[in-house]
Amino acid sequence: MLNPFKSKTWTDPDGTVQLIKRLFSENFRTYIPQYLLAFVFMAMIAATTAASAWIMRDVVNEVFVNKDSTMVYLIAITVLLIFSLKGASTYGQMVVLARVGNSIVADLQRRMFDHLIRQDQTYYDRLSLAEINVRVGQGVNAARTTLDLVIVTLGRDILTLIGLTFVMVYQNPLLSLFALITMPPAVIGVAFLVRRVKEYAKRQVVSTAKIGAAMQESVLGVKTVKAFGMEPIMRKRMEVGVLEVQKQSNKIASLSARTSPLMDTLGGFAIALVIFYGGYSVINLGQDPGALFSFITALLLAYDPARRLARLNVNLGKQIVGLRLMYELVDSEPVMQDKENAGDLQIRGGKIEYRDVAFSYGESAALRGASFVAQPGRMTALVGASGAGKSTVFSLIERLYDPDSGDILIDDLSITSCKISSLRDNIGYVSQDAYLFNVSIRDNIVVGKPDASIEEIEEAAKAANAHDFIMALPEGYNTRAGEGGNNLSGGQRQRISIARAMLRDAPILLLDEATSALDAESESKIQSALETLMDGRTTLVIAHRLSTVRHAHQIHVMDQGKVIESGTHQELFDHDGIYRRLCELQFQNRDEAAE
Ligand code: ADP
């Protein structure tokens, strides 16, 4: 039976304690020696603070009441010692905790990146870069702040309070009771504030992601933004997020700050009460003035750690959202996993077969029972209007997604039966607009085969008709490609991408032909490079040009997620179907362009 007192939802509706416990259980053990050391420092801080209150009794009684001059020196030196020791311990504690904190942050960043890089395409379809940034950035910060808050408050502040309470109770037990009565209203008031802070912290994260998204899109799409004069629109989008964050931050600040008047008033009340009653008993009942002074000092010193302790929950409340976002990210496992008995893909010829494959991106169907075969070692073209499902066919072969129904086979074996990594090792991919990383051209090509020698890289570049233009660049193969390959032209980028695929030397090739018009020279160079690349490989081409299609061993025409016609160029042209209309459209466009 479910025990409500053990259930997380009962004890901790929003999982705050659970999350903090997890943060500690994952990180505490590795750093036990450091934490112990920090604890020793904190105990020293607590002891010296208590001692500084304790000594006030002698300051008053020996110096002011008894006027004992030898004691003056002794007390002065002791005070100096106490405060120096406190300073040194605070230094030690701060340094040790900062080092541990930095190490935990570094570790969390590694873990989060590891998770991100393992995720499937589906994951990135759902999350924007800005959201990921917020999760990583805020998550790490939240983890660090939480660790610091919990350790410093629970360690140093509680120890200090214990030390000071000991001094207070020793000097005057009755007055200690007076000071205690202010506790319950403080706790109740703070609990109320915590709930509201958490609420606003949650909203703030969402708005921060909005700002991130607007920034990111403005930067990535800077050319379009400029060309269409979209600056005001982007500014407006940004403004929405900025205003929201500003509003929520103000709200959080004012809620957090409300703990101050609350605590100050209650603290003032406690101190006033003590002075009133304490003063009365010293003046009228002849009690020890030193003891009262020591008591008041301890009470004043206790005020700060007590306030921090009361605010702990409010401050943790601000961090919980970030912590939860981080753990959500760390916990999400890739959907696409290798089957238990999956082996390496053994390519015999490299025949690709689509059998009645259906697939949808969420609600929208992209493939609705597509079937076709790409013969081993030959070139097969996919043609069809935009949105017909051609790119999706590629994504499914690479297992960026798995079909909803139907099967994809390579050499008559389902691609789900082999390891995803070995499947991808056997596939070369040349995209329309190759993504280049902002590293050297050499490092961009070597992606195809990480252990390739310089000779192999140059050979691949030569076969891709890229060597000559690379050598003409200021730093040859060491030239940086710029962000996203911006330093190179579209045609050059494509040849780099062909060189990558050459180097990979995979038996299956997926080729997404460029739609954008290239100059005649680039086009002929790319064409001849592609012919070298395709030779002897099972090649599936998303074809936009008749020149490519004509050479294809077989053409599959796609429409609304299905293959509706298959054959050679001549067969399909004679058939007088969609393919013929696509051809005629292309001729017509060309004629118009020529006019
Ligand atoms: P093609 O390559 O023939 O232009 P696609 O395979 O890109 O066609 O797209 C097929 C359909 O799937 C289209 O309706 C398109 O809008 C949709 N689609 C493609 N990619 C995604 C995606 N990541 N999320 C949602 N829908 C998508």
Coordinates of C-alpha atoms and ligand atoms in Angstrom, one line a residue:
M1 CA 0.0 0.0 0.0
L2 CA 1.1 3.5 -0.7
N3 CA 2.4 5.2 2.4
P4 CA 1.5 8.9 2.1
F5 CA 4.2 9.9 4.5
K6 CA 6.8 8.3 2.4
S7 CA 5.4 9.6 -0.9
K8 CA 7.4 12.5 -2.4
T9 CA 4.3 14.4 -3.4
W10 CA 3.1 14.4 0.2
T11 CA 6.3 15.5 1.9
D12 CA 7.6 17.8 -0.8
P13 CA 5.1 18.8 -3.5
D14 CA 7.5 20.4 -5.9
G15 CA 10.4 18.0 -5.2
T16 CA 12.7 20.7 -3.8
V17 CA 14.2 18.5 -1.1
Q18 CA 14.5 15.6 -3.5
L19 CA 16.4 17.7 -6.0
I20 CA 18.8 19.1 -3.4
K21 CA 19.3 15.6 -1.9
R22 CA 20.2 14.4 -5.4
L23 CA 22.6 17.2 -6.0
F24 CA 24.4 16.3 -2.8
S25 CA 24.4 12.6 -3.2
E26 CA 25.9 12.9 -6.6
N27 CA 28.6 15.4 -5.7
F28 CA 29.2 15.2 -2.0
R29 CA 31.1 11.9 -1.8
T30 CA 33.9 12.8 -4.3
Y31 CA 34.8 15.8 -2.2
I32 CA 34.5 14.5 1.4
P33 CA 38.0 15.5 2.4
Q34 CA 37.6 19.0 1.1
Y35 CA 34.2 19.4 2.8
L36 CA 35.6 18.1 6.0
L37 CA 38.3 20.7 5.8
A38 CA 35.7 23.4 5.1
F39 CA 33.7 22.2 8.0
V40 CA 36.7 22.5 10.3
F41 CA 37.1 26.1 9.1
M42 CA 33.5 26.8 9.7
A43 CA 33.6 25.3 13.2
M44 CA 36.5 27.7 13.9
I45 CA 34.5 30.7 12.6
A46 CA 31.6 29.7 14.9
A47 CA 33.9 29.2 17.9
T48 CA 35.7 32.6 17.4
T49 CA 32.4 34.4 16.9
A50 CA 31.0 32.9 20.1
A51 CA 34.3 33.8 21.9
S52 CA 34.1 37.4 20.7
A53 CA 30.7 37.6 22.5
W54 CA 31.9 35.7 25.5
I55 CA 34.8 38.0 26.1
M56 CA 32.5 41.1 26.4
R57 CA 31.6 40.0 29.9
D58 CA 35.3 40.5 30.9
V59 CA 35.6 43.7 28.9
V60 CA 32.8 45.2 30.9
N61 CA 33.5 43.7 34.3
E62 CA 37.3 43.9 34.4
V63 CA 37.9 47.1 32.4
F64 CA 34.9 49.2 33.1
V65 CA 33.6 48.0 36.5
N66 CA 36.8 46.7 38.2
K67 CA 39.2 49.1 36.3
D68 CA 41.9 46.4 36.3
S69 CA 44.7 47.7 34.0
T70 CA 46.7 44.5 33.6
M71 CA 43.5 42.8 32.3
V72 CA 43.1 45.5 29.7
Y73 CA 46.3 44.3 27.9
L74 CA 45.3 40.7 28.2
I75 CA 41.8 41.2 26.9
A76 CA 43.0 43.4 24.0
I77 CA 45.5 40.8 22.9
T78 CA 42.9 38.0 23.2
V79 CA 40.4 40.0 21.1
L80 CA 43.1 40.5 18.4
L81 CA 43.8 36.8 18.4
I82 CA 40.2 35.9 18.2
F83 CA 39.5 38.1 15.2
S84 CA 42.7 37.1 13.3
L85 CA 41.8 33.5 13.7
K86 CA 38.3 34.2 12.5
G87 CA 39.7 36.0 9.4
A88 CA 42.0 33.2 8.6
S89 CA 39.3 30.6 9.0
T90 CA 36.9 32.5 6.7
Y91 CA 39.7 32.7 4.1
G92 CA 40.3 29.0 4.3
Q93 CA 36.6 28.1 4.1
M94 CA 36.0 30.4 1.1
V95 CA 38.9 29.0 -0.9
V96 CA 38.1 25.4 -0.2
L97 CA 34.4 25.8 -1.1
A98 CA 35.2 27.8 -4.2
R99 CA 37.5 25.1 -5.5
V100 CA 35.0 22.4 -4.8
G101 CA 32.3 24.5 -6.5
N102 CA 34.4 25.1 -9.6
S103 CA 35.2 21.4 -9.9
I104 CA 31.5 20.4 -9.6
V105 CA 30.5 23.0 -12.2
A106 CA 33.1 21.7 -14.6
D107 CA 31.8 18.2 -14.0
L108 CA 28.2 19.2 -14.6
Q109 CA 29.1 21.0 -17.8
R110 CA 30.8 17.8 -19.1
R111 CA 27.9 15.7 -18.1
M112 CA 25.4 18.0 -19.8
F113 CA 27.4 18.2 -23.0
D114 CA 27.8 14.4 -23.0
H115 CA 24.0 14.1 -22.8
L116 CA 23.4 16.7 -25.5
I117 CA 25.7 15.1 -28.0
R118 CA 24.1 11.7 -27.5
Q119 CA 20.6 13.0 -28.1
D120 CA 18.5 12.1 -31.2
Q121 CA 17.4 14.5 -33.9
T122 CA 13.9 14.4 -32.3
Y123 CA 15.3 16.0 -29.2
Y124 CA 16.7 18.9 -31.2
D125 CA 13.5 19.3 -33.2
R126 CA 11.8 20.0 -29.9
L127 CA 14.3 22.2 -28.1
S128 CA 15.8 25.4 -29.5
L129 CA 19.4 26.4 -29.0
A130 CA 18.3 29.2 -26.7
E131 CA 16.4 26.8 -24.5
I132 CA 19.4 24.5 -24.3
N133 CA 21.6 27.5 -23.4
V134 CA 19.3 28.5 -20.7
R135 CA 19.2 25.0 -19.3
V136 CA 22.9 24.6 -19.3
G137 CA 23.7 28.1 -18.1
Q138 CA 21.1 28.5 -15.4
G139 CA 21.3 24.8 -14.4
V140 CA 25.0 25.0 -13.6
N141 CA 24.6 28.3 -11.8
A142 CA 21.7 27.0 -9.8
A143 CA 23.7 23.9 -8.8
R144 CA 26.6 25.9 -7.6
T145 CA 24.5 28.4 -5.7
T146 CA 22.5 25.7 -4.1
L147 CA 25.6 23.8 -2.9
D148 CA 27.1 27.0 -1.5
L149 CA 23.9 28.1 0.2
V150 CA 23.3 24.8 1.8
I151 CA 26.8 24.2 3.0
V152 CA 27.6 27.7 4.2
T153 CA 24.2 28.2 5.8
L154 CA 23.8 24.8 7.3
G155 CA 27.4 24.6 8.2
R156 CA 28.8 27.9 9.2
D157 CA 25.6 29.7 10.2
I158 CA 24.1 26.8 12.2
L159 CA 27.4 26.2 14.0
T160 CA 27.7 29.9 14.7
L161 CA 24.2 30.1 16.1
I162 CA 24.8 27.1 18.3
G163 CA 27.9 28.8 19.7
L164 CA 26.1 32.0 20.3
T165 CA 23.1 30.4 21.8
F166 CA 25.4 28.6 24.2
V167 CA 26.8 32.0 25.2
M168 CA 23.4 33.5 25.6
V169 CA 21.9 30.6 27.6
Y170 CA 25.0 30.6 29.9
Q171 CA 24.9 34.3 30.5
N172 CA 21.1 34.6 31.0
P173 CA 18.7 31.7 30.3
L174 CA 15.6 33.8 30.9
L175 CA 16.5 36.5 28.4
S176 CA 17.3 33.7 25.9
L177 CA 13.7 32.7 26.1
F178 CA 12.6 36.2 25.2
A179 CA 14.8 36.2 22.1
L180 CA 13.3 32.9 21.0
I181 CA 9.7 34.0 20.9
T182 CA 10.3 36.0 17.7
M183 CA 11.1 32.7 15.8
P184 CA 7.6 31.4 14.9
P185 CA 6.3 34.5 13.1
A186 CA 9.6 34.7 11.1
V187 CA 9.3 31.1 10.0
I188 CA 5.6 31.5 8.9
G189 CA 6.3 34.8 7.1
V190 CA 9.2 33.4 5.2
A191 CA 7.4 30.2 4.1
F192 CA 4.7 32.4 2.5
L193 CA 7.3 34.4 0.6
V194 CA 9.1 31.2 -0.6
R195 CA 6.1 29.9 -2.4
R196 CA 5.7 33.2 -4.4
V197 CA 9.4 33.5 -5.3
K198 CA 9.4 30.0 -6.8
E199 CA 6.4 30.8 -8.9
Y200 CA 8.1 33.9 -10.4
A201 CA 11.4 32.1 -10.8
K202 CA 9.7 29.5 -13.0
R203 CA 8.2 32.2 -15.3
Q204 CA 11.5 34.0 -15.5
V205 CA 13.2 31.0 -17.0
V206 CA 10.6 30.9 -19.8
S207 CA 11.1 34.6 -20.6
T208 CA 14.9 34.3 -20.5
A209 CA 14.6 31.6 -23.2
K210 CA 12.5 34.0 -25.3
I211 CA 15.3 36.6 -25.2
G212 CA 17.8 34.0 -26.1
A213 CA 15.7 32.8 -29.1
A214 CA 15.3 36.4 -30.4
M215 CA 19.1 37.0 -30.1
Q216 CA 20.0 33.8 -31.7
E217 CA 17.6 34.1 -34.6
S218 CA 18.8 37.7 -35.3
V219 CA 22.4 36.6 -35.4
L220 CA 21.9 33.4 -37.4
G221 CA 19.5 35.1 -39.8
V222 CA 21.4 38.4 -40.0
K223 CA 21.4 38.5 -43.8
T224 CA 17.6 38.1 -44.0
V225 CA 17.0 40.5 -41.1
K226 CA 19.0 43.2 -42.9
A227 CA 17.7 42.5 -46.4
F228 CA 14.1 42.7 -45.3
G229 CA 14.6 45.5 -42.8
M230 CA 13.3 43.2 -40.1
E231 CA 15.2 45.1 -37.3
P232 CA 12.0 46.6 -35.8
I233 CA 10.3 43.2 -35.7
M234 CA 13.2 41.5 -34.1
R235 CA 13.5 44.4 -31.6
K236 CA 9.9 44.0 -30.7
R237 CA 10.3 40.3 -30.2
M238 CA 13.3 40.9 -28.0
E239 CA 11.4 43.7 -26.1
V240 CA 8.6 41.3 -25.1
G241 CA 11.1 38.9 -23.5
V242 CA 13.2 41.7 -21.9
L243 CA 10.1 43.3 -20.4
E244 CA 8.9 40.1 -19.0
V245 CA 12.2 39.2 -17.4
Q246 CA 12.5 42.7 -16.0
K247 CA 9.1 42.5 -14.4
Q248 CA 9.7 39.0 -13.0
S249 CA 13.1 40.0 -11.7
N250 CA 11.6 43.0 -10.0
K251 CA 9.0 40.9 -8.4
I252 CA 11.5 38.3 -7.2
A253 CA 13.7 41.1 -5.8
S254 CA 10.9 42.7 -3.9
L255 CA 9.6 39.4 -2.5
S256 CA 13.1 38.4 -1.5
A257 CA 13.7 41.8 0.0
R258 CA 10.6 41.5 2.0
T259 CA 12.4 39.1 4.3
S260 CA 14.5 42.1 5.5
P261 CA 11.7 44.3 7.0
L262 CA 10.2 41.2 8.4
M263 CA 13.4 40.0 10.1
D264 CA 14.6 43.5 11.1
T265 CA 11.3 44.4 12.8
L266 CA 11.2 41.0 14.6
G267 CA 15.0 41.3 15.5
G268 CA 14.5 44.9 16.8
F269 CA 11.6 43.7 18.9
A270 CA 13.7 40.9 20.5
I271 CA 16.7 43.3 21.1
A272 CA 14.4 46.0 22.6
L273 CA 12.8 43.4 24.9
V274 CA 16.2 42.2 26.1
I275 CA 17.6 45.7 26.7
F276 CA 14.4 46.7 28.5
Y277 CA 14.3 43.7 30.8
G278 CA 18.1 43.2 31.1
G279 CA 18.7 46.9 31.8
Y280 CA 15.9 46.8 34.5
S281 CA 17.5 43.8 36.2
V282 CA 21.0 45.3 36.2
I283 CA 19.9 48.7 37.5
N284 CA 17.3 47.6 40.0
L285 CA 18.2 44.0 40.9
G286 CA 22.0 44.5 40.9
Q287 CA 22.7 41.8 38.3
D288 CA 26.1 41.4 36.6
P289 CA 26.4 44.1 33.8
G290 CA 29.1 42.1 32.0
A291 CA 26.9 39.1 31.6
L292 CA 24.1 41.3 30.1
F293 CA 26.6 43.0 27.7
S294 CA 27.9 39.6 26.6
F295 CA 24.4 38.4 26.1
I296 CA 23.4 41.4 23.9
T297 CA 26.6 41.0 21.9
A298 CA 25.8 37.4 21.2
L299 CA 22.2 38.3 20.3
L300 CA 23.4 41.0 17.9
L301 CA 25.9 38.6 16.3
A302 CA 23.3 35.9 16.0
Y303 CA 21.1 38.2 14.0
D304 CA 22.9 37.8 10.7
P305 CA 23.2 34.0 10.6
A306 CA 19.6 33.7 11.8
R307 CA 18.5 35.9 9.0
R308 CA 20.5 34.0 6.4
L309 CA 19.0 30.8 7.8
A310 CA 15.5 32.2 7.5
R311 CA 16.2 33.3 4.0
L312 CA 17.7 30.0 3.0
N313 CA 14.4 28.7 1.8
V314 CA 13.7 31.8 -0.2
N315 CA 17.1 31.7 -1.8
L316 CA 16.9 28.0 -2.6
G317 CA 13.4 28.6 -4.1
K318 CA 15.0 30.8 -6.7
Q319 CA 17.5 28.1 -7.6
I320 CA 15.1 25.1 -7.8
V321 CA 13.8 25.9 -11.3
G322 CA 17.3 26.0 -12.7
L323 CA 18.2 22.8 -11.0
R324 CA 15.1 21.0 -12.3
L325 CA 15.8 22.2 -15.8
M326 CA 19.3 20.8 -15.6
Y327 CA 18.2 17.4 -14.3
E328 CA 15.5 17.2 -16.9
L329 CA 18.3 17.6 -19.5
V330 CA 20.7 15.2 -17.8
D331 CA 17.9 12.5 -17.4
S332 CA 16.5 12.5 -20.9
E333 CA 17.8 9.4 -22.5
P334 CA 18.0 9.1 -26.3
V335 CA 14.9 7.3 -27.7
M336 CA 16.9 5.7 -30.4
Q337 CA 18.9 2.9 -28.8
D338 CA 20.7 -0.1 -30.3
K339 CA 18.9 -3.4 -29.9
E340 CA 20.5 -5.7 -27.4
N341 CA 21.8 -8.2 -29.9
A342 CA 22.6 -5.6 -32.6
G343 CA 25.8 -6.3 -34.6
D344 CA 27.8 -4.4 -37.1
L345 CA 26.3 -3.8 -40.5
Q346 CA 28.0 -6.0 -43.1
I347 CA 27.5 -4.5 -46.6
R348 CA 27.4 -7.0 -49.3
G349 CA 26.2 -4.9 -52.2
G350 CA 24.4 -2.1 -50.5
K351 CA 20.9 -2.5 -51.8
I352 CA 18.5 -0.2 -50.1
E353 CA 14.9 -1.0 -49.8
Y354 CA 12.0 1.0 -48.5
R355 CA 9.0 -1.2 -47.6
D356 CA 5.7 0.6 -47.1
V357 CA 7.3 3.1 -44.8
A358 CA 5.1 5.6 -42.9
F359 CA 6.4 8.4 -40.8
S360 CA 5.1 11.6 -39.3
Y361 CA 6.8 14.5 -37.5
G362 CA 4.4 14.7 -34.6
E363 CA 1.0 15.4 -36.2
S364 CA 2.1 16.0 -39.8
A365 CA 2.6 13.0 -42.0
A366 CA 5.7 13.1 -44.1
L367 CA 5.7 9.6 -45.5
R368 CA 2.5 7.6 -46.2
G369 CA 3.6 4.1 -47.2
A370 CA 6.6 4.8 -49.4
S371 CA 8.2 1.8 -51.1
F372 CA 11.1 1.6 -53.5
V373 CA 14.4 -0.1 -54.2
A374 CA 17.8 1.4 -54.8
Q375 CA 20.0 -1.1 -56.6
P376 CA 23.5 -1.9 -55.3
G377 CA 26.3 0.1 -56.9
R378 CA 23.9 2.2 -59.0
M379 CA 22.6 5.7 -58.9
T380 CA 18.9 6.1 -58.0
A381 CA 17.2 9.4 -58.1
L382 CA 14.4 10.7 -56.0
V383 CA 12.4 13.5 -57.6
G384 CA 9.2 15.3 -56.6
A385 CA 7.8 18.6 -55.6
S386 CA 9.0 20.3 -52.4
G387 CA 7.5 18.7 -49.4
A388 CA 7.0 15.4 -51.1
G389 CA 9.1 13.6 -48.5
K390 CA 12.5 13.2 -50.2
S391 CA 14.6 14.6 -47.3
T392 CA 12.7 12.5 -44.9
V393 CA 13.6 9.4 -46.8
F394 CA 17.3 10.3 -46.2
S395 CA 16.8 11.0 -42.5
L396 CA 15.2 7.6 -42.0
I397 CA 18.0 5.8 -43.7
E398 CA 20.5 7.4 -41.4
R399 CA 18.2 6.6 -38.5
L400 CA 17.8 10.2 -37.4
Y401 CA 14.2 9.0 -36.9
D402 CA 12.6 5.5 -37.0
P403 CA 9.6 4.8 -39.2
D404 CA 6.1 4.6 -37.5
S405 CA 5.4 1.6 -39.6
G406 CA 7.0 -0.4 -42.5
D407 CA 10.7 -1.2 -42.7
I408 CA 13.9 0.0 -44.3
L409 CA 16.4 -2.7 -45.4
I410 CA 20.0 -2.7 -46.5
D411 CA 21.0 -5.9 -48.2
D412 CA 17.7 -7.4 -47.1
L413 CA 18.3 -6.8 -43.4
S414 CA 16.3 -4.3 -41.4
I415 CA 18.5 -1.3 -40.5
T416 CA 17.1 -1.5 -36.9
S417 CA 18.9 -4.8 -36.5
C418 CA 22.4 -3.3 -36.6
K419 CA 24.2 -0.8 -34.5
I420 CA 23.3 2.8 -35.3
S421 CA 27.0 3.8 -35.3
S422 CA 27.9 1.0 -37.8
L423 CA 25.0 2.0 -40.0
R424 CA 26.2 5.6 -40.2
D425 CA 29.8 4.5 -40.7
N426 CA 28.6 2.9 -44.0
I427 CA 26.8 6.0 -45.2
G428 CA 28.4 9.0 -46.8
Y429 CA 26.3 12.1 -47.0
V430 CA 26.6 15.2 -49.1
S431 CA 24.1 17.8 -48.3
Q432 CA 22.8 20.8 -50.4
D433 CA 24.4 23.2 -48.1
A434 CA 27.2 21.5 -46.2
Y435 CA 27.7 22.6 -42.7
L436 CA 31.3 23.6 -42.1
F437 CA 32.7 24.0 -38.7
N438 CA 34.7 27.1 -37.9
V439 CA 38.0 25.2 -37.9
S440 CA 40.7 24.8 -40.6
I441 CA 39.6 23.3 -44.0
R442 CA 41.8 20.3 -43.2
D443 CA 39.9 19.6 -40.0
N444 CA 36.6 20.1 -41.8
I445 CA 37.5 17.4 -44.4
V446 CA 39.0 15.0 -41.8
V447 CA 35.5 14.7 -40.3
G448 CA 35.0 12.0 -42.9
K449 CA 37.7 9.8 -41.4
P450 CA 39.3 11.1 -38.2
D451 CA 42.5 9.1 -38.6
A452 CA 43.2 10.1 -42.2
S453 CA 46.8 11.1 -43.1
I454 CA 47.6 14.4 -44.8
E455 CA 48.1 12.6 -48.1
E456 CA 44.7 10.9 -47.9
I457 CA 43.1 14.3 -47.2
E458 CA 44.8 15.9 -50.1
E459 CA 43.9 13.0 -52.4
A460 CA 40.2 13.3 -51.4
A461 CA 40.3 17.1 -52.0
K462 CA 41.8 16.5 -55.4
A463 CA 39.2 14.0 -56.3
A464 CA 36.6 16.5 -55.2
N465 CA 38.1 19.2 -57.4
A466 CA 38.8 21.2 -54.2
H467 CA 42.5 21.0 -53.9
D468 CA 43.3 23.9 -56.3
F469 CA 41.0 26.4 -54.7
I470 CA 42.2 25.4 -51.2
M471 CA 45.8 25.9 -52.2
A472 CA 44.9 29.4 -53.5
L473 CA 43.5 30.4 -50.1
P474 CA 45.8 32.5 -47.9
E475 CA 46.7 29.7 -45.6
G476 CA 45.9 26.7 -47.8
Y477 CA 44.5 23.8 -45.8
N478 CA 45.0 25.7 -42.6
T479 CA 42.5 28.5 -43.6
R480 CA 39.6 28.7 -41.2
A481 CA 36.2 28.1 -42.7
G482 CA 34.5 30.9 -40.7
E483 CA 31.2 30.5 -38.8
G484 CA 29.1 27.9 -40.7
G485 CA 31.7 28.0 -43.5
N486 CA 31.0 31.7 -44.2
N487 CA 34.5 32.4 -45.6
L488 CA 33.8 30.1 -48.6
S489 CA 31.3 30.2 -51.5
G490 CA 28.4 27.8 -51.8
G491 CA 30.2 25.8 -54.5
Q492 CA 33.4 25.6 -52.5
R493 CA 31.5 24.4 -49.4
Q494 CA 29.9 21.7 -51.5
R495 CA 33.3 20.5 -52.8
I496 CA 34.6 20.3 -49.2
S497 CA 31.6 18.3 -48.4
I498 CA 32.3 16.0 -51.3
A499 CA 35.9 15.6 -50.2
R500 CA 34.6 14.6 -46.7
A501 CA 32.5 11.9 -48.3
M502 CA 35.4 10.8 -50.5
L503 CA 37.5 10.3 -47.4
R504 CA 34.8 8.4 -45.7
D505 CA 34.7 6.0 -48.6
A506 CA 31.4 4.5 -47.5
P507 CA 29.6 2.0 -49.8
I508 CA 26.3 3.9 -49.6
L509 CA 26.0 7.5 -50.6
L510 CA 23.2 10.0 -49.9
L511 CA 23.4 13.0 -52.1
D512 CA 21.2 16.0 -51.7
E513 CA 21.8 17.9 -54.9
A514 CA 22.2 21.7 -54.5
T515 CA 19.1 23.6 -55.6
S516 CA 20.8 27.0 -55.6
A517 CA 22.2 28.0 -58.9
L518 CA 26.0 27.7 -59.2
D519 CA 28.1 29.3 -61.8
A520 CA 28.8 27.1 -64.8
E521 CA 32.4 26.4 -63.8
S522 CA 31.6 25.4 -60.3
E523 CA 28.7 23.3 -61.5
S524 CA 30.9 21.3 -63.9
K525 CA 33.6 20.8 -61.3
I526 CA 31.1 19.6 -58.8
Q527 CA 29.4 17.4 -61.3
S528 CA 32.7 15.7 -62.3
A529 CA 33.6 15.4 -58.6
L530 CA 30.3 13.7 -57.8
E531 CA 30.7 11.3 -60.7
T532 CA 34.0 10.2 -59.3
L533 CA 32.4 9.9 -55.8
M534 CA 29.4 7.9 -57.0
D535 CA 31.4 5.4 -59.0
G536 CA 30.6 1.9 -57.6
R537 CA 28.5 3.1 -54.7
T538 CA 24.8 2.7 -54.0
T539 CA 23.9 6.3 -54.5
L540 CA 20.5 7.8 -53.6
V541 CA 20.2 11.4 -55.0
I542 CA 17.6 14.0 -54.3
A543 CA 17.7 15.4 -57.8
H544 CA 16.6 18.8 -58.9
R545 CA 18.2 18.9 -62.3
L546 CA 17.4 16.9 -65.4
S547 CA 21.1 16.5 -66.1
T548 CA 21.5 14.3 -63.0
V549 CA 18.2 12.5 -63.5
R550 CA 19.0 11.4 -67.0
H551 CA 22.0 9.4 -65.8
A552 CA 20.2 7.7 -63.0
H553 CA 19.7 3.9 -63.2
Q554 CA 16.3 4.4 -61.8
I555 CA 14.1 7.3 -60.9
H556 CA 11.4 7.3 -58.2
V557 CA 8.9 10.1 -58.3
M558 CA 7.5 11.1 -54.9
D559 CA 4.3 12.8 -54.2
Q560 CA 2.7 13.4 -50.8
G561 CA 4.9 10.9 -49.0
K562 CA 4.6 8.1 -51.5
V563 CA 6.5 6.8 -54.5
I564 CA 4.0 7.0 -57.3
E565 CA 6.1 6.4 -60.4
S566 CA 9.4 4.5 -61.0
G567 CA 11.5 3.9 -64.1
T568 CA 14.2 5.3 -66.3
H569 CA 14.0 8.8 -67.6
Q570 CA 12.8 7.7 -71.0
E571 CA 10.2 5.3 -69.5
L572 CA 8.8 7.9 -67.2
F573 CA 8.8 10.6 -69.9
D574 CA 6.9 8.3 -72.2
H575 CA 4.4 7.4 -69.5
D576 CA 3.1 10.9 -69.5
G577 CA 2.6 11.2 -65.7
I578 CA 3.8 13.5 -63.0
Y579 CA 7.4 13.1 -64.0
R580 CA 6.7 14.4 -67.5
R581 CA 5.0 17.4 -66.0
L582 CA 8.0 18.1 -63.7
C583 CA 10.3 17.9 -66.8
E584 CA 8.1 20.2 -68.8
L585 CA 8.0 22.6 -65.9
Q586 CA 11.8 22.6 -65.8
F587 CA 12.2 23.1 -69.5
Q588 CA 9.6 25.9 -69.4
N589 CA 11.5 27.7 -66.6
R590 CA 14.7 27.3 -68.5
D591 CA 13.2 28.8 -71.7
E592 CA 11.8 31.7 -69.7
A593 CA 15.2 32.2 -68.1
A594 CA 16.8 32.2 -71.5
E595 CA 14.4 34.7 -73.0
Ligands
ADP1 P1 11.2 17.3 -49.5 O1 12.6 16.9 -49.1 O2 10.6 16.4 -50.5 O3 11.0 18.7 -49.8 P2 10.6 16.8 -46.7 O4 11.0 15.3 -46.4 O5 11.5 17.8 -46.3 O6 10.2 17.0 -48.2 O7 9.2 17.1 -46.0 C1 8.1 16.3 -46.0 C2 7.0 16.8 -45.1 O8 7.4 16.8 -43.7 C3 6.7 18.3 -45.4 O9 5.3 18.5 -45.3 C4 7.4 19.0 -44.3 O10 6.8 20.2 -44.0 C5 7.4 18.1 -43.2 N1 8.7 18.2 -42.3 C6 9.9 18.0 -42.7 N2 10.8 18.1 -41.7 C7 10.0 18.4 -40.6 C8 10.3 18.5 -39.2 N3 11.6 18.5 -38.7 N4 9.3 18.8 -38.4 C9 8.0 18.8 -38.8 N5 7.7 18.6 -40.1 C10 8.7 18.4 -41.0

